[in-house]
GROMACS .gro file of C-alpha atoms in nm:
model
  358
    1CYS     CA    1   1.674   3.581  -1.955
    2LEU     CA    2   1.936   3.425  -2.182
    3ASN     CA    3   2.158   3.162  -2.032
    4ASN     CA    4   2.389   2.900  -2.180
    5LYS     CA    5   2.537   2.772  -1.856
    6LYS     CA    6   2.494   2.412  -1.755
    7THR     CA    7   2.230   2.386  -1.487
    8GLY     CA    8   2.234   2.160  -1.184
    9ASN     CA    9   1.950   1.978  -1.012
   10SER     CA   10   1.916   2.227  -0.729
   11SER     CA   11   1.902   2.549  -0.930
   12LYS     CA   12   1.718   2.556  -1.259
   13VAL     CA   13   1.797   2.840  -1.500
   14GLY     CA   14   1.693   2.848  -1.864
   15PHE     CA   15   1.703   3.074  -2.167
   16LEU     CA   16   1.362   3.206  -2.060
   17THR     CA   17   1.260   3.186  -1.694
   18ILE     CA   18   0.928   3.318  -1.561
   19LYS     CA   19   0.878   3.309  -1.187
   20GLU     CA   20   0.660   3.565  -1.014
   21LEU     CA   21   0.414   3.692  -1.276
   22LYS     CA   22   0.060   3.563  -1.249
   23GLY     CA   23  -0.121   3.468  -1.565
   24ALA     CA   24   0.191   3.485  -1.783
   25VAL     CA   25   0.137   3.412  -2.155
   26ILE     CA   26   0.412   3.334  -2.408
   27ASP     CA   27   0.254   3.383  -2.748
   28GLY     CA   28   0.369   3.345  -3.107
   29ILE     CA   29   0.746   3.310  -3.060
   30THR     CA   30   0.969   3.086  -3.273
   31PHE     CA   31   1.272   2.928  -3.107
   32VAL     CA   32   1.539   2.787  -3.341
   33GLY     CA   33   1.846   2.588  -3.237
   34SER     CA   34   1.821   2.662  -2.867
   35SER     CA   35   2.063   2.477  -2.641
   36ASP     CA   36   1.875   2.551  -2.321
   37TYR     CA   37   1.517   2.543  -2.201
   38MET     CA   38   1.217   2.751  -2.099
   39ILE     CA   39   1.122   2.732  -1.732
   40LEU     CA   40   0.779   2.825  -1.600
   41VAL     CA   41   0.782   2.853  -1.222
   42ASN     CA   42   0.514   2.960  -0.976
   43SER     CA   43   0.323   2.846  -0.670
   44LYS     CA   44   0.173   2.497  -0.678
   45THR     CA   45  -0.109   2.606  -0.448
   46ASP     CA   46  -0.233   2.926  -0.615
   47PRO     CA   47  -0.485   2.848  -0.896
   48ASN     CA   48  -0.433   3.198  -1.038
   49ASN     CA   49  -0.072   3.117  -1.120
   50ARG     CA   50  -0.122   2.992  -1.476
   51ARG     CA   51   0.149   2.967  -1.737
   52ILE     CA   52   0.036   2.955  -2.102
   53VAL     CA   53   0.258   2.884  -2.402
   54LYS     CA   54   0.064   2.917  -2.727
   55ASP     CA   55   0.128   2.943  -3.101
   56CYS     CA   56   0.502   2.893  -3.049
   57ARG     CA   57   0.746   2.696  -3.262
   58PHE     CA   58   1.048   2.503  -3.134
   59TYR     CA   59   1.282   2.391  -3.414
   60GLY     CA   60   1.617   2.215  -3.398
   61THR     CA   61   1.663   2.219  -3.022
   62GLN     CA   62   1.979   2.034  -2.916
   63ALA     CA   63   2.063   1.864  -2.588
   64ILE     CA   64   2.367   2.066  -2.485
   65ASN     CA   65   2.211   2.196  -2.164
   66THR     CA   66   1.857   2.096  -2.241
   67GLU     CA   67   1.635   1.913  -2.000
   68ALA     CA   68   1.316   2.022  -2.176
   69ALA     CA   69   1.210   2.282  -2.429
   70VAL     CA   70   0.927   2.366  -2.189
   71ALA     CA   71   0.952   2.274  -1.819
   72GLY     CA   72   0.680   2.349  -1.567
   73LEU     CA   73   0.858   2.353  -1.232
   74GLY     CA   74   0.644   2.392  -0.922
   75ALA     CA   75   0.363   2.557  -1.118
   76PHE     CA   76  -0.002   2.516  -1.034
   77SER     CA   77  -0.105   2.505  -1.400
   78VAL     CA   78   0.081   2.501  -1.733
   79GLU     CA   79  -0.091   2.501  -2.073
   80VAL     CA   80   0.085   2.437  -2.405
   81LEU     CA   81  -0.151   2.523  -2.692
   82ASN     CA   82  -0.113   2.499  -3.070
   83CYS     CA   83   0.266   2.465  -3.062
   84GLU     CA   84   0.507   2.278  -3.287
   85PHE     CA   85   0.813   2.083  -3.174
   86ARG     CA   86   1.028   1.962  -3.464
   87TYR     CA   87   1.375   1.846  -3.565
   88THR     CA   88   1.535   1.776  -3.228
   89HIS     CA   89   1.833   1.546  -3.188
   90GLU     CA   90   1.937   1.377  -2.861
   91MET     CA   91   1.710   1.604  -2.661
   92THR     CA   92   1.618   1.460  -2.322
   93VAL     CA   93   1.259   1.586  -2.304
   94VAL     CA   94   1.049   1.823  -2.513
   95ILE     CA   95   0.791   1.898  -2.242
   96ARG     CA   96   0.832   1.809  -1.877
   97GLN     CA   97   0.571   1.844  -1.605
   98TYR     CA   98   0.660   1.923  -1.245
   99CYS     CA   99   0.334   2.100  -1.174
  100ASN     CA  100  -0.010   2.019  -1.036
  101ARG     CA  101  -0.187   2.038  -1.373
  102MET     CA  102  -0.075   2.042  -1.733
  103LEU     CA  103  -0.272   2.065  -2.056
  104ILE     CA  104  -0.119   2.004  -2.400
  105GLU     CA  105  -0.362   2.076  -2.682
  106ASP     CA  106  -0.344   2.093  -3.064
  107CYS     CA  107   0.035   2.043  -3.071
  108VAL     CA  108   0.259   1.870  -3.324
  109PHE     CA  109   0.567   1.660  -3.238
  110SER     CA  110   0.765   1.545  -3.538
  111GLU     CA  111   1.114   1.446  -3.657
  112HIS     CA  112   1.272   1.374  -3.318
  113PHE     CA  113   1.559   1.132  -3.261
  114ARG     CA  114   1.677   1.025  -2.916
  115SER     CA  115   1.897   0.759  -2.768
  116ALA     CA  116   1.669   0.660  -2.485
  117ASN     CA  117   1.705   0.746  -2.119
  118ASP     CA  118   1.464   0.752  -1.826
  119TYR     CA  119   1.231   0.995  -2.000
  120ALA     CA  120   1.012   1.035  -2.307
  121LEU     CA  121   0.949   1.329  -2.541
  122VAL     CA  122   0.669   1.436  -2.306
  123THR     CA  123   0.737   1.329  -1.948
  124VAL     CA  124   0.478   1.366  -1.674
  125ALA     CA  125   0.593   1.356  -1.316
  126TYR     CA  126   0.301   1.447  -1.097
  127MET     CA  127  -0.072   1.485  -1.060
  128HIS     CA  128  -0.312   1.570  -1.346
  129PHE     CA  129  -0.213   1.571  -1.710
  130SER     CA  130  -0.431   1.608  -2.022
  131MET     CA  131  -0.335   1.585  -2.387
  132ARG     CA  132  -0.588   1.658  -2.661
  133ARG     CA  133  -0.575   1.659  -3.041
  134CYS     CA  134  -0.198   1.622  -3.066
  135ALA     CA  135   0.000   1.449  -3.340
  136PHE     CA  136   0.323   1.248  -3.308
  137SER     CA  137   0.505   1.134  -3.622
  138ARG     CA  138   0.855   1.026  -3.727
  139CYS     CA  139   0.983   1.014  -3.371
  140ALA     CA  140   1.256   0.758  -3.301
  141ALA     CA  141   1.402   0.643  -2.970
  142ILE     CA  142   1.653   0.364  -2.911
  143SER     CA  143   1.746   0.212  -2.574
  144LYS     CA  144   2.062   0.008  -2.514
  145VAL     CA  145   2.057  -0.048  -2.138
  146ALA     CA  146   1.834  -0.209  -1.876
  147THR     CA  147   1.813  -0.113  -1.509
  148GLU     CA  148   1.577  -0.185  -1.221
  149TYR     CA  149   1.466   0.179  -1.249
  150GLU     CA  150   1.358   0.105  -1.603
  151LYS     CA  151   1.154  -0.190  -1.478
  152GLN     CA  152   0.962   0.028  -1.234
  153TYR     CA  153   0.936   0.347  -1.442
  154THR     CA  154   0.950   0.227  -1.797
  155MET     CA  155   1.122   0.432  -2.060
  156ALA     CA  156   0.905   0.529  -2.354
  157ASN     CA  157   0.930   0.701  -2.688
  158LEU     CA  158   0.649   0.957  -2.711
  159PHE     CA  159   0.516   1.013  -2.361
  160LYS     CA  160   0.513   0.855  -2.018
  161TRP     CA  161   0.384   0.946  -1.677
  162GLY     CA  162   0.492   0.889  -1.321
  163GLN     CA  163   0.360   0.661  -1.053
  164ASP     CA  164   0.142   0.926  -0.887
  165SER     CA  165   0.008   1.094  -1.199
  166GLN     CA  166  -0.331   1.074  -1.368
  167LEU     CA  167  -0.328   1.105  -1.743
  168LEU     CA  168  -0.599   1.170  -2.001
  169VAL     CA  169  -0.515   1.138  -2.373
  170VAL     CA  170  -0.795   1.226  -2.618
  171ASP     CA  171  -0.815   1.234  -3.000
  172CYS     CA  172  -0.441   1.209  -3.060
  173VAL     CA  173  -0.270   1.061  -3.368
  174MET     CA  174   0.052   0.856  -3.346
  175THR     CA  175   0.190   0.738  -3.681
  176ASN     CA  176   0.522   0.629  -3.833
  177ASN     CA  177   0.722   0.626  -3.510
  178PHE     CA  178   1.004   0.386  -3.418
  179SER     CA  179   1.103   0.245  -3.079
  180GLY     CA  180   1.400   0.014  -3.033
  181SER     CA  181   1.537  -0.164  -2.728
  182LEU     CA  182   1.826  -0.398  -2.656
  183GLY     CA  183   1.786  -0.360  -2.280
  184GLY     CA  184   1.544  -0.637  -2.197
  185TYR     CA  185   1.244  -0.435  -2.079
  186GLY     CA  186   1.124  -0.307  -2.413
  187HIS     CA  187   1.065   0.051  -2.512
  188PRO     CA  188   0.694   0.111  -2.576
  189LEU     CA  189   0.544   0.395  -2.774
  190PHE     CA  190   0.399   0.525  -2.448
  191SER     CA  191   0.372   0.382  -2.100
  192GLY     CA  192   0.219   0.458  -1.768
  193LYS     CA  193  -0.030   0.402  -1.491
  194ASN     CA  194  -0.385   0.524  -1.422
  195ASP     CA  195  -0.422   0.628  -1.784
  196PHE     CA  196  -0.738   0.688  -1.988
  197VAL     CA  197  -0.682   0.695  -2.364
  198SER     CA  198  -0.979   0.783  -2.586
  199GLY     CA  199  -1.038   0.831  -2.957
  200CYS     CA  200  -0.674   0.791  -3.058
  201TYR     CA  201  -0.538   0.660  -3.388
  202VAL     CA  202  -0.219   0.453  -3.363
  203ALA     CA  203  -0.087   0.325  -3.696
  204ASN     CA  204   0.229   0.226  -3.885
  205ASN     CA  205   0.449   0.237  -3.575
  206ARG     CA  206   0.727  -0.013  -3.509
  207LEU     CA  207   0.872  -0.160  -3.189
  208GLU     CA  208   1.189  -0.371  -3.198
  209TYR     CA  209   1.294  -0.548  -2.878
  210LYS     CA  210   1.529  -0.810  -2.738
  211GLY     CA  211   1.329  -1.103  -2.607
  212VAL     CA  212   1.378  -1.215  -2.247
  213SER     CA  213   1.233  -1.538  -2.110
  214GLY     CA  214   0.928  -1.489  -1.890
  215ARG     CA  215   0.872  -1.125  -1.987
  216CYS     CA  216   0.622  -0.957  -2.212
  217PHE     CA  217   0.655  -0.663  -2.447
  218SER     CA  218   0.397  -0.431  -2.596
  219LEU     CA  219   0.378  -0.139  -2.836
  220VAL     CA  220   0.146   0.061  -2.612
  221SER     CA  221   0.158   0.080  -2.231
  222GLU     CA  222   0.378  -0.154  -2.030
  223ALA     CA  223   0.340  -0.509  -1.909
  224LEU     CA  224   0.589  -0.514  -1.621
  225ARG     CA  225   0.498  -0.200  -1.433
  226THR     CA  226   0.395  -0.239  -1.070
  227GLY     CA  227   0.032  -0.157  -0.997
  228ALA     CA  228  -0.061  -0.083  -1.358
  229GLY     CA  229  -0.404   0.028  -1.472
  230GLY     CA  230  -0.504   0.133  -1.822
  231TYR     CA  231  -0.831   0.210  -2.000
  232TYR     CA  232  -0.864   0.249  -2.377
  233TYR     CA  233  -1.187   0.370  -2.537
  234GLY     CA  234  -1.272   0.417  -2.904
  235CYS     CA  235  -0.912   0.381  -3.029
  236THR     CA  236  -0.782   0.226  -3.351
  237PHE     CA  237  -0.456   0.029  -3.369
  238GLU     CA  238  -0.367  -0.078  -3.721
  239SER     CA  239  -0.067  -0.181  -3.930
  240ASN     CA  240   0.174  -0.160  -3.638
  241SER     CA  241   0.474  -0.393  -3.602
  242VAL     CA  242   0.625  -0.552  -3.292
  243VAL     CA  243   0.941  -0.743  -3.382
  244GLU     CA  244   1.181  -0.950  -3.170
  245ILE     CA  245   1.533  -0.905  -3.308
  246ASP     CA  246   1.765  -1.115  -3.088
  247GLY     CA  247   1.648  -1.472  -3.139
  248LYS     CA  248   1.804  -1.621  -2.826
  249ALA     CA  249   1.523  -1.618  -2.567
  250SER     CA  250   1.218  -1.839  -2.539
  251ASN     CA  251   0.887  -1.840  -2.351
  252PHE     CA  252   0.808  -1.467  -2.373
  253SER     CA  253   0.505  -1.280  -2.505
  254ALA     CA  254   0.430  -0.969  -2.708
  255GLY     CA  255   0.127  -0.766  -2.810
  256ILE     CA  256   0.000  -0.431  -2.931
  257VAL     CA  257  -0.179  -0.305  -2.619
  258GLY     CA  258  -0.033  -0.469  -2.310
  259ASN     CA  259  -0.062  -0.412  -1.940
  260GLY     CA  260   0.000  -0.608  -1.624
  261CYS     CA  261   0.248  -0.644  -1.345
  262GLU     CA  262   0.458  -0.880  -1.142
  263LEU     CA  263   0.383  -0.763  -0.789
  264THR     CA  264   0.046  -0.595  -0.731
  265GLN     CA  265  -0.303  -0.579  -0.875
  266SER     CA  266  -0.334  -0.497  -1.243
  267LEU     CA  267  -0.638  -0.362  -1.430
  268LEU     CA  268  -0.688  -0.331  -1.805
  269GLY     CA  269  -1.002  -0.229  -1.993
  270VAL     CA  270  -1.041  -0.201  -2.371
  271TYR     CA  271  -1.373  -0.066  -2.499
  272ASN     CA  272  -1.499   0.010  -2.853
  273CYS     CA  273  -1.150  -0.033  -2.998
  274THR     CA  274  -1.038  -0.172  -3.334
  275PHE     CA  275  -0.724  -0.381  -3.394
  276ALA     CA  276  -0.652  -0.438  -3.762
  277ASP     CA  277  -0.362  -0.601  -3.949
  278ASN     CA  278  -0.099  -0.556  -3.684
  279HIS     CA  279   0.219  -0.755  -3.738
  280LEU     CA  280   0.421  -0.950  -3.480
  281SER     CA  281   0.722  -1.170  -3.541
  282VAL     CA  282   1.025  -1.326  -3.372
  283LYS     CA  283   1.369  -1.383  -3.514
  284ASN     CA  284   1.378  -1.753  -3.430
  285PRO     CA  285   1.022  -1.891  -3.433
  286GLN     CA  286   1.141  -2.254  -3.410
  287THR     CA  287   1.274  -2.209  -3.055
  288ALA     CA  288   1.102  -1.894  -2.924
  289ASN     CA  289   0.778  -2.057  -2.806
  290ALA     CA  290   0.641  -1.703  -2.794
  291VAL     CA  291   0.282  -1.593  -2.738
  292LEU     CA  292   0.203  -1.319  -2.991
  293SER     CA  293  -0.115  -1.110  -2.992
  294GLN     CA  294  -0.207  -0.869  -3.270
  295GLY     CA  295  -0.448  -0.711  -3.022
  296VAL     CA  296  -0.440  -0.719  -2.642
  297LEU     CA  297  -0.182  -0.881  -2.413
  298PHE     CA  298  -0.268  -0.913  -2.044
  299HIS     CA  299   0.019  -1.028  -1.823
  300SER     CA  300  -0.015  -1.101  -1.453
  301ILE     CA  301   0.204  -1.363  -1.286
  302ALA     CA  302   0.213  -1.275  -0.916
  303ALA     CA  303  -0.056  -1.017  -0.845
  304LYS     CA  304  -0.387  -1.126  -0.698
  305ASN     CA  305  -0.727  -1.002  -0.816
  306SER     CA  306  -0.605  -0.866  -1.148
  307ARG     CA  307  -0.889  -0.797  -1.393
  308PHE     CA  308  -0.928  -0.755  -1.768
  309ALA     CA  309  -1.219  -0.668  -2.000
  310ALA     CA  310  -1.260  -0.623  -2.376
  311VAL     CA  311  -1.605  -0.491  -2.474
  312ASN     CA  312  -1.749  -0.394  -2.815
  313CYS     CA  313  -1.414  -0.437  -2.990
  314ALA     CA  314  -1.318  -0.554  -3.340
  315PHE     CA  315  -1.013  -0.771  -3.414
  316ILE     CA  316  -0.960  -0.793  -3.789
  317ARG     CA  317  -0.699  -0.935  -4.024
  318THR     CA  318  -0.734  -0.931  -4.402
  319ASP     CA  319  -0.489  -1.220  -4.439
  320GLY     CA  320  -0.537  -1.575  -4.316
  321ASP     CA  321  -0.246  -1.582  -4.070
  322ASN     CA  322  -0.339  -1.823  -3.792
  323SER     CA  323  -0.018  -1.785  -3.589
  324LEU     CA  324  -0.131  -1.472  -3.402
  325TYR     CA  325  -0.385  -1.443  -3.125
  326ASP     CA  326  -0.620  -1.150  -3.085
  327ILE     CA  327  -0.634  -1.157  -2.705
  328ALA     CA  328  -0.373  -1.330  -2.490
  329GLN     CA  329  -0.367  -1.371  -2.114
  330VAL     CA  330  -0.033  -1.482  -1.971
  331GLY     CA  331  -0.005  -1.582  -1.605
  332THR     CA  332  -0.244  -1.732  -1.354
  333ALA     CA  333  -0.315  -1.437  -1.123
  334VAL     CA  334  -0.633  -1.321  -1.299
  335SER     CA  335  -0.958  -1.319  -1.105
  336ASP     CA  336  -1.188  -1.165  -1.368
  337TYR     CA  337  -1.145  -1.196  -1.744
  338ARG     CA  338  -1.430  -1.083  -1.969
  339ILE     CA  339  -1.475  -1.053  -2.346
  340LEU     CA  340  -1.814  -0.919  -2.450
  341ASN     CA  341  -1.990  -0.831  -2.777
  342SER     CA  342  -1.675  -0.826  -2.990
  343ILE     CA  343  -1.594  -0.924  -3.351
  344PHE     CA  344  -1.310  -1.156  -3.457
  345SER     CA  345  -1.235  -1.187  -3.827
  346ARG     CA  346  -0.952  -1.332  -4.040
  347GLY     CA  347  -0.891  -1.360  -4.412
  348PRO     CA  348  -1.021  -1.630  -4.646
  349ALA     CA  349  -0.998  -1.992  -4.533
  350ALA     CA  350  -0.850  -1.895  -4.196
  351CYS     CA  351  -0.894  -2.147  -3.918
  352TYR     CA  352  -0.760  -2.006  -3.595
  353ASN     CA  353  -0.815  -1.957  -3.225
  354PRO     CA  354  -0.833  -1.585  -3.135
  355PHE     CA  355  -0.771  -1.648  -2.764
  356TYR     CA  356  -0.477  -1.762  -2.554
  357ALA     CA  357  -0.492  -1.812  -2.178
  358LYS     CA  358  -0.242  -1.973  -1.945
   0.00000   0.00000   0.00000
């Protein structure tokens, strides 16, 4: 089904629409320069209604009518396997989930540029989502606005998930990506709730943000989301940069992995992870009075019974910079804060305090 008409919210039509077939497989097709999207529709309640996209290539997709290169609308299960998504410009979403379950495995996402909106390259709306052995590189997203929607459902560069979703990310690589924000809520590499991230390598990425007094900003996850919960196991975060570019605000905080909230309980667990030579800076250090962590930032200012743990982790810097913390806790609404069996190391002659708590 070929279609170049603009689609509305109530009636979705794409260049390839599959509705009634059970067990449909799209295999080995290359899509170049498409201005519309593939829609995979079936019953949410029938487990036999699987949609599989494998060994396909999506190159140079533009955002004329595009909501997503692959959109699972109302499906019970959608699987995207061994696919490549490259060279898109101003595309809203590459993959979008509106189904009960989605699996993305062995896929490559590279050379994407977007002016940011409410979505990420991979946007998860509902239920169960798994991503395994995927690579993200040279993806750039820039945000210029800030809204209350953004505060609740944070924009992100690579992937994000909705309030009611459960997300598992395993053995993925995220390198050489750029996120920029002038909107006041930041624009993390990825953000979400109820997430479990395991065995991932996150390196040489850069976040630029406009500082706002009383707020916190992080490269990974999101520190203002309501009811946040994140768990990171066996991941490495190294040589990433988080840079404040405005220079007007004071009394804010920034980190590499950050989570927390302003309203309800927040949970953050970091286990067997390594943080090495991450860079944080502010434009005006004389007046910023900023708390900067090259590792974990835990922010909770109004929620009761928020909890944090870092276990079996390594925080390493080869230089002697003593201006950065390794673990920072901002806010007083923390009932349980534990750091166990972890290593803290700086360069020669370094005399520093790895912890901040207020």
